[in-house]
Coordinates of C-alpha atoms in Angstrom, one line a residue:
M138 CA -115.9 -197.1 150.0
S139 CA -118.1 -195.7 152.7
T140 CA -118.1 -192.0 154.2
Q141 CA -116.6 -193.6 156.8
A142 CA -113.9 -195.3 155.2
L143 CA -113.5 -192.3 152.9
S144 CA -113.0 -190.0 156.6
Q145 CA -110.5 -192.1 157.5
S146 CA -108.2 -192.5 154.5
S147 CA -108.3 -189.0 153.8
S148 CA -107.3 -187.4 157.3
F149 CA -104.5 -190.2 157.7
A150 CA -102.2 -187.3 156.7
Q151 CA -102.8 -185.0 159.5
S152 CA -101.1 -187.6 161.9
V153 CA -97.7 -188.0 159.6
S154 CA -95.2 -186.3 161.1
A155 CA -91.4 -186.7 161.3
P156 CA -89.9 -189.3 160.3
F157 CA -92.1 -189.5 157.1
D158 CA -94.5 -192.5 158.0
V159 CA -94.3 -194.5 154.4
E160 CA -96.4 -197.3 155.2
R161 CA -99.4 -194.9 156.2
V162 CA -99.1 -193.2 153.0
R163 CA -99.1 -196.5 151.2
A164 CA -101.8 -198.2 152.7
D165 CA -103.9 -195.3 150.9
F166 CA -102.7 -196.7 147.5
P167 CA -104.5 -200.3 146.7
A168 CA -102.4 -200.8 143.4
L169 CA -98.9 -201.0 145.4
Q170 CA -101.0 -204.0 147.1
Q171 CA -101.0 -205.9 143.7
Q172 CA -98.3 -208.5 142.5
V173 CA -96.6 -208.4 138.6
N174 CA -94.8 -212.1 137.9
G175 CA -95.6 -213.0 141.2
Q176 CA -93.1 -210.5 143.2
P177 CA -94.7 -207.1 144.9
L178 CA -94.7 -204.7 142.8
I179 CA -92.4 -201.8 142.9
Y180 CA -93.9 -199.0 140.9
L181 CA -90.6 -196.9 139.9
D182 CA -92.2 -194.9 137.4
T183 CA -93.8 -192.2 139.0
A184 CA -92.1 -189.5 136.2
A185 CA -94.4 -191.4 133.4
S186 CA -97.9 -191.3 135.8
C187 CA -98.6 -191.4 139.5
H188 CA -100.9 -194.1 140.8
K189 CA -104.3 -192.7 142.7
P190 CA -105.1 -192.2 146.4
A191 CA -108.3 -194.6 147.0
L192 CA -110.1 -191.4 148.4
L193 CA -110.9 -190.5 144.5
L194 CA -113.3 -193.3 143.7
P195 CA -116.0 -192.1 146.4
H196 CA -115.8 -188.5 145.0
L197 CA -116.0 -189.6 141.4
E198 CA -118.8 -192.2 142.6
R199 CA -121.0 -189.4 144.0
L200 CA -120.4 -186.9 141.0
Y201 CA -121.3 -189.0 138.5
L202 CA -124.4 -190.9 140.1
H203 CA -125.8 -188.0 142.5
E204 CA -124.4 -184.9 141.5
Y205 CA -123.8 -185.0 137.9
A206 CA -124.9 -181.6 135.8
K207 CA -123.2 -179.6 133.4
P208 CA -121.4 -176.7 135.1
Y209 CA -122.6 -172.9 134.4
E210 CA -126.4 -173.4 134.1
N211 CA -128.7 -172.1 136.2
H212 CA -130.6 -175.0 137.6
P213 CA -129.7 -176.4 141.2
M214 CA -127.6 -179.2 140.7
S215 CA -125.9 -176.7 137.9
K216 CA -125.0 -173.8 140.5
A217 CA -123.7 -177.0 142.9
I218 CA -121.3 -178.5 140.5
T219 CA -119.9 -174.7 139.4
A220 CA -119.6 -173.7 143.1
Q221 CA -117.5 -177.2 143.2
K222 CA -115.3 -176.9 140.1
E223 CA -114.6 -173.6 141.3
E224 CA -113.7 -174.2 144.5
A225 CA -111.1 -176.5 143.1
R226 CA -109.5 -173.7 141.0
Q227 CA -109.3 -171.5 144.2
K228 CA -107.6 -175.1 145.6
V229 CA -105.3 -175.1 142.8
A230 CA -104.5 -171.2 143.2
D231 CA -103.6 -171.2 146.6
L232 CA -101.3 -174.7 146.1
I233 CA -99.3 -172.6 143.5
N234 CA -99.7 -169.0 145.3
A235 CA -101.6 -167.2 142.5
S236 CA -104.9 -165.5 141.9
K237 CA -107.9 -167.6 141.2
D238 CA -108.5 -166.1 137.8
E239 CA -104.8 -167.0 136.8
V240 CA -105.8 -170.6 137.0
V241 CA -106.8 -172.5 133.4
F242 CA -108.0 -175.6 133.7
V243 CA -106.6 -177.8 130.8
R244 CA -106.2 -181.4 130.0
G245 CA -102.5 -181.8 131.0
C246 CA -99.4 -180.0 130.8
T247 CA -99.3 -180.6 126.6
E248 CA -102.4 -178.6 126.1
G249 CA -101.0 -176.1 128.3
I250 CA -98.1 -175.8 126.6
N251 CA -100.0 -176.3 123.3
L252 CA -102.5 -173.4 124.3
V253 CA -99.9 -170.6 124.8
A254 CA -97.5 -171.6 121.9
T255 CA -100.6 -171.7 119.4
C256 CA -101.7 -168.5 121.2
F257 CA -98.4 -166.9 120.2
E258 CA -98.4 -168.4 117.1
R259 CA -101.9 -166.1 116.3
A260 CA -101.0 -162.8 118.0
M261 CA -97.2 -162.7 119.0
L262 CA -95.3 -164.4 116.5
Q263 CA -93.4 -162.2 113.5
P264 CA -90.9 -164.0 110.3
G265 CA -87.2 -163.3 112.2
D266 CA -88.7 -163.4 115.7
E267 CA -87.2 -166.0 117.8
V268 CA -88.5 -168.4 120.7
L269 CA -85.8 -170.0 122.8
V270 CA -86.4 -173.5 124.4
T271 CA -83.7 -176.0 125.8
Q272 CA -81.9 -179.0 124.7
M273 CA -83.6 -181.1 127.8
A274 CA -87.2 -180.1 126.6
H275 CA -89.8 -183.1 126.7
H276 CA -91.1 -183.2 122.9
S277 CA -94.5 -181.7 124.3
N278 CA -92.3 -177.8 124.8
Y279 CA -90.4 -178.5 121.6
L280 CA -92.7 -179.4 118.8
P281 CA -95.9 -176.7 119.4
W282 CA -92.8 -174.5 119.2
E283 CA -91.1 -175.7 116.6
M284 CA -94.5 -175.8 114.6
A285 CA -95.5 -172.0 115.8
C286 CA -92.2 -171.3 114.2
R287 CA -92.7 -173.1 111.2
Q288 CA -96.7 -171.3 110.5
N289 CA -94.9 -167.7 111.6
K290 CA -91.1 -168.0 109.7
A291 CA -90.0 -167.5 112.9
I292 CA -86.6 -169.0 114.6
L293 CA -86.4 -171.9 117.0
Q294 CA -83.4 -171.0 119.1
V295 CA -82.3 -174.5 121.2
L296 CA -79.8 -173.5 124.6
P297 CA -77.5 -176.6 125.0
I298 CA -76.8 -178.0 128.4
T299 CA -73.4 -178.3 130.5
P300 CA -71.9 -181.9 130.5
S301 CA -73.2 -182.3 134.1
G302 CA -77.2 -181.6 132.3
E303 CA -77.5 -178.2 134.1
I304 CA -78.4 -174.9 131.9
D305 CA -75.4 -172.1 132.1
L306 CA -77.0 -168.9 132.8
D307 CA -74.4 -167.0 131.3
Q308 CA -75.0 -168.8 127.9
F309 CA -78.7 -168.2 128.5
E310 CA -78.7 -164.9 129.3
Q311 CA -76.4 -164.4 125.5
A312 CA -79.0 -166.2 123.6
L313 CA -81.4 -163.6 124.8
T314 CA -82.1 -161.2 121.9
N315 CA -83.9 -158.4 121.1
K316 CA -85.7 -160.7 118.5
T317 CA -86.6 -163.6 121.6
R318 CA -90.3 -163.2 121.7
I319 CA -90.5 -166.0 124.5
V320 CA -88.6 -168.4 126.6
A321 CA -90.2 -172.2 127.2
I322 CA -88.2 -173.7 130.0
E323 CA -88.4 -176.8 132.0
H324 CA -88.8 -176.5 135.9
S325 CA -86.8 -179.7 136.0
S326 CA -85.9 -182.5 133.3
H327 CA -87.8 -185.6 133.2
V328 CA -84.8 -187.3 131.8
L329 CA -81.5 -185.7 133.8
G330 CA -83.9 -184.6 136.6
T331 CA -82.2 -181.4 136.8
I332 CA -83.9 -178.8 138.4
N333 CA -83.7 -175.4 136.6
P334 CA -82.8 -171.9 138.3
I335 CA -86.4 -170.7 136.9
K336 CA -86.3 -167.7 139.5
Q337 CA -82.9 -166.5 138.2
M338 CA -83.6 -167.5 134.4
V339 CA -87.1 -165.5 134.7
E340 CA -85.0 -162.4 135.9
L341 CA -82.5 -162.0 133.1
A342 CA -85.7 -162.8 130.7
H343 CA -87.3 -160.3 132.7
R344 CA -84.7 -157.6 131.9
R345 CA -85.1 -157.7 128.5
N346 CA -89.5 -157.7 128.9
I347 CA -89.1 -161.3 127.6
P348 CA -92.0 -163.7 128.9
V349 CA -90.8 -166.9 130.2
L350 CA -93.4 -170.3 129.9
V351 CA -92.1 -173.4 132.5
D352 CA -93.2 -176.9 132.0
G353 CA -93.3 -177.7 135.7
A354 CA -94.8 -181.3 134.5
Q355 CA -92.5 -183.0 136.4
A356 CA -91.6 -180.7 139.1
A357 CA -94.9 -179.4 140.3
P358 CA -95.6 -183.4 141.6
H359 CA -92.3 -183.3 144.0
M360 CA -92.0 -179.8 145.2
P361 CA -93.9 -176.8 146.7
V362 CA -94.3 -174.0 143.6
D363 CA -95.0 -170.9 144.2
M364 CA -95.4 -168.5 141.3
Q365 CA -94.9 -165.3 143.1
E366 CA -91.3 -166.7 144.3
L367 CA -90.8 -168.0 140.7
G368 CA -92.0 -164.7 138.9
C369 CA -92.6 -166.9 135.7
D370 CA -95.5 -165.8 133.4
F371 CA -96.9 -168.9 132.6
Y372 CA -96.4 -172.4 134.4
T373 CA -98.4 -175.6 133.6
F374 CA -98.5 -179.1 134.9
S375 CA -100.6 -182.7 134.9
G376 CA -103.0 -183.6 137.4
H377 CA -102.1 -187.2 136.8
K378 CA -98.3 -187.3 137.8
M379 CA -99.6 -186.0 141.3
G380 CA -102.4 -188.3 141.7
S381 CA -105.6 -187.1 139.9
P382 CA -107.8 -188.4 137.4
S383 CA -106.1 -187.9 133.9
G384 CA -107.7 -185.3 132.0
V385 CA -106.8 -182.7 134.1
G386 CA -104.0 -180.1 133.9
V387 CA -103.5 -176.3 134.9
L388 CA -102.2 -173.5 133.2
Y389 CA -101.3 -170.7 134.9
G390 CA -101.0 -167.4 133.6
R391 CA -100.1 -164.0 134.9
K392 CA -103.5 -162.0 134.6
E393 CA -101.7 -159.1 132.4
W394 CA -100.9 -162.0 129.9
L395 CA -103.6 -163.9 129.8
D396 CA -105.7 -160.7 128.9
K397 CA -103.5 -160.2 125.9
L398 CA -103.7 -164.0 124.4
P399 CA -106.4 -164.5 121.8
P400 CA -109.1 -167.5 122.7
Y401 CA -107.5 -171.2 122.1
Q402 CA -110.6 -173.3 121.7
L403 CA -114.0 -171.5 120.6
G404 CA -116.9 -173.3 122.0
E405 CA -119.8 -172.8 124.8
D406 CA -118.9 -171.0 128.3
M407 CA -115.7 -168.9 126.6
V408 CA -117.7 -166.4 124.9
E409 CA -120.2 -163.5 126.1
T410 CA -121.6 -162.3 123.0
V411 CA -122.2 -164.4 119.7
S412 CA -123.8 -162.4 116.7
I413 CA -123.3 -162.8 112.8
A414 CA -120.3 -160.6 111.8
R415 CA -120.4 -158.0 109.2
T416 CA -117.3 -158.4 108.2
L417 CA -115.0 -160.7 108.6
S418 CA -112.4 -157.9 110.0
S419 CA -114.5 -156.7 112.6
P420 CA -116.4 -159.3 114.2
D421 CA -119.3 -158.7 116.3
S422 CA -118.7 -162.0 119.0
K423 CA -117.1 -160.8 122.4
F424 CA -115.4 -163.4 124.7
A425 CA -115.4 -163.5 128.2
S426 CA -112.1 -162.6 130.1
A427 CA -110.0 -164.8 131.7
P428 CA -109.7 -168.1 132.5
M429 CA -112.9 -168.7 130.9
R430 CA -112.1 -167.6 127.9
F431 CA -109.5 -170.5 127.5
E432 CA -112.1 -172.9 128.9
G433 CA -114.2 -173.5 125.9
G434 CA -116.6 -176.7 125.8
T435 CA -117.7 -178.8 128.4
H436 CA -114.5 -179.7 130.5
A437 CA -113.8 -183.2 132.5
F438 CA -115.2 -181.2 135.6
A439 CA -116.0 -184.4 137.4
E440 CA -112.0 -185.1 137.2
I441 CA -111.4 -181.3 138.1
I442 CA -113.3 -181.6 141.2
A443 CA -111.8 -184.9 142.1
F444 CA -108.6 -183.0 141.7
G445 CA -109.3 -180.6 144.2
H446 CA -109.3 -183.4 146.3
V447 CA -106.1 -184.8 145.7
V448 CA -104.5 -181.3 146.5
D449 CA -106.0 -181.5 150.1
Y450 CA -104.7 -184.7 150.4
L451 CA -101.4 -183.3 149.3
Q452 CA -101.7 -180.2 151.1
Q453 CA -102.3 -182.1 154.4
I454 CA -99.5 -185.0 154.3
G455 CA -97.1 -181.5 153.4
R456 CA -96.2 -180.5 150.1
Q457 CA -92.5 -180.2 151.8
Q458 CA -92.6 -183.2 153.8
I459 CA -92.7 -185.0 150.5
Q460 CA -89.9 -183.2 149.2
E461 CA -87.9 -184.1 151.9
Y462 CA -88.5 -187.3 151.9
E463 CA -88.6 -188.0 148.1
E464 CA -84.7 -186.4 147.8
S465 CA -84.0 -188.8 150.9
L466 CA -84.9 -191.7 148.2
L467 CA -83.1 -189.7 145.5
H468 CA -79.7 -189.7 147.7
Y469 CA -80.5 -193.3 148.9
A470 CA -80.4 -194.5 144.9
T471 CA -77.3 -192.4 144.1
E472 CA -75.7 -193.9 146.8
K473 CA -76.3 -197.4 145.8
M474 CA -75.8 -197.1 142.1
Q475 CA -72.7 -194.8 141.9
P476 CA -70.5 -197.7 142.4
L477 CA -72.4 -200.6 140.4
D478 CA -69.9 -201.5 137.8
R479 CA -71.1 -201.0 134.2
V480 CA -73.5 -198.4 135.2
T481 CA -73.3 -194.7 134.5
I482 CA -75.3 -192.2 135.7
I483 CA -77.0 -189.8 133.2
G484 CA -77.4 -186.1 135.1
T485 CA -75.5 -184.8 137.6
A486 CA -76.4 -181.8 138.4
P487 CA -76.4 -181.1 142.5
E488 CA -80.1 -180.2 142.2
K489 CA -82.6 -183.4 140.9
E490 CA -86.0 -184.0 141.0
P491 CA -86.2 -187.7 142.7
L492 CA -85.1 -189.9 139.5
V493 CA -82.0 -191.6 138.2
S494 CA -81.5 -192.4 134.7
F495 CA -78.8 -194.8 133.7
T496 CA -76.9 -196.8 131.0
I497 CA -75.7 -199.9 131.4
D498 CA -72.5 -200.9 129.2
G499 CA -72.9 -203.7 127.2
I500 CA -76.5 -203.4 127.4
K501 CA -79.4 -201.6 125.3
A502 CA -81.8 -199.8 127.7
Q503 CA -84.4 -201.4 126.1
D504 CA -83.3 -204.8 126.3
A505 CA -82.7 -204.1 130.1
E506 CA -86.5 -203.0 130.1
S507 CA -87.6 -206.1 128.8
W508 CA -85.6 -208.3 131.6
F509 CA -87.0 -206.3 134.3
N510 CA -90.6 -206.2 132.7
K511 CA -90.1 -210.2 132.7
H512 CA -88.4 -211.5 135.5
T513 CA -89.3 -208.8 138.4
G514 CA -92.3 -206.9 139.8
I515 CA -90.3 -203.4 139.3
A516 CA -92.0 -201.3 136.9
L517 CA -89.7 -198.3 135.1
R518 CA -89.3 -197.0 131.9
A519 CA -86.6 -196.8 129.4
G520 CA -86.0 -195.6 125.7
E521 CA -85.7 -192.6 124.5
L522 CA -88.3 -190.8 127.0
S523 CA -89.7 -188.4 124.3
A524 CA -86.2 -186.5 124.3
Q525 CA -84.9 -187.3 120.9
P526 CA -83.1 -184.3 120.5
L527 CA -81.3 -184.4 124.2
M528 CA -80.4 -187.9 123.4
K529 CA -78.5 -187.0 120.4
A530 CA -76.7 -184.5 122.0
L531 CA -75.6 -186.8 124.6
S532 CA -75.1 -189.4 121.9
L533 CA -77.0 -192.0 123.6
E534 CA -80.1 -194.2 122.1
G535 CA -81.7 -194.5 125.2
V536 CA -81.1 -194.7 129.0
V537 CA -83.5 -196.8 131.8
R538 CA -85.3 -194.0 134.2
I539 CA -86.3 -195.3 138.0
S540 CA -88.2 -192.7 139.1
F541 CA -89.9 -192.0 143.0
G542 CA -93.2 -191.2 144.5
F543 CA -93.7 -190.6 148.1
F544 CA -95.4 -193.8 148.3
N545 CA -92.1 -195.7 147.5
T546 CA -89.3 -196.9 150.0
T547 CA -85.8 -197.3 150.5
Q548 CA -86.6 -201.4 151.0
E549 CA -87.8 -201.1 147.2
I550 CA -84.9 -199.3 146.2
D551 CA -82.4 -202.5 147.7
T552 CA -84.9 -204.8 145.5
F553 CA -84.4 -202.6 142.7
V554 CA -80.3 -203.0 143.0
D555 CA -80.5 -206.3 143.5
A556 CA -82.3 -206.9 140.5
L557 CA -80.2 -204.8 138.6
H558 CA -76.9 -206.6 140.3
T559 CA -78.8 -210.0 138.3
C560 CA -79.7 -208.4 135.1
I561 CA -76.6 -207.6 134.3
R562 CA -74.9 -210.7 135.4
E563 CA -77.6 -212.7 133.1
Q564 CA -76.7 -210.5 130.2
A565 CA -73.2 -210.7 130.6

């Protein structure tokens, strides 16, 4: 793409105003222009990953073909790349209202959770301690804590949910004890869509001096997130769900907590001095301060820089405008689907992210998914959705999920509902 084309693509958002100009947005996503099974692609799987705006390519091309150099070295090309990476860090900090030194780049939300869990395993958890997670947890926010507890003979407590798919705050408060060392909760559920009352949960935990990690993988792409407002100690999310290249994620950590944690992965750039230890109990190596202490080795820095440009793109469109438009899609889809015979929506909390999970009486979720894959151009997801504990709690084998991005339309929802009618009729 030429520089002129890049300018036209990245500046379109300045003219977007209410009503939300979705067709202008869609023009920036080439993947949406293709056909599947001879029909226009309708991408309803943004909760898994988001398609990429065309503006990414010229940035990546320039970085790899003309500006490539390892950051944090002394020659001019390296200094230029270092400046661009740190500029991306500042953009992310501004996006979430945090300090730059509280932003750690990771490969994705999963690594962000593993980083904190591993550090707690090494330095914070003792036998008999407790870690509190929720029944709606993605496997990525369950397994790392299960492993950490197993390694230290700590106890993993799982908070149940209400029939509507919400957290009962009274029950949450009762689950907090003097043995709870950390709470790991979802900002929103990737299955139920429920947006949890994070601020209130953090306040309850902090009354007992318990830190809180928030899995923001599903919420951060769809709404403004403010670390000062939420008050949590850790917050992590993935870039690929927001339109960035894959392999990029963010871990926010409150400075006082990042300073307490030991290193996660050891390697280049995260250490200040290395020397042969006189004794293993008193090593001579000294590690860098946060955030560099948690960024060992050479990261996907070109992709991180490109993520910074995606942040610009989202900011230009307007995070609040994106949230309001996607909420309108959610309400529209819910109103269309609620009256359908044999369809049951799973997760009915009043505050939800833009997704709908459902079951079809008499049709297995994965059979419905196969039908859509064979007969339509609609991309959706079905199954256990990396939430086996939740599925067991709901007595379900799986669900079908449609999830929206700011490039989807009500017309696409109409097409989906028509196809759903046909799916049910043909598999009766």
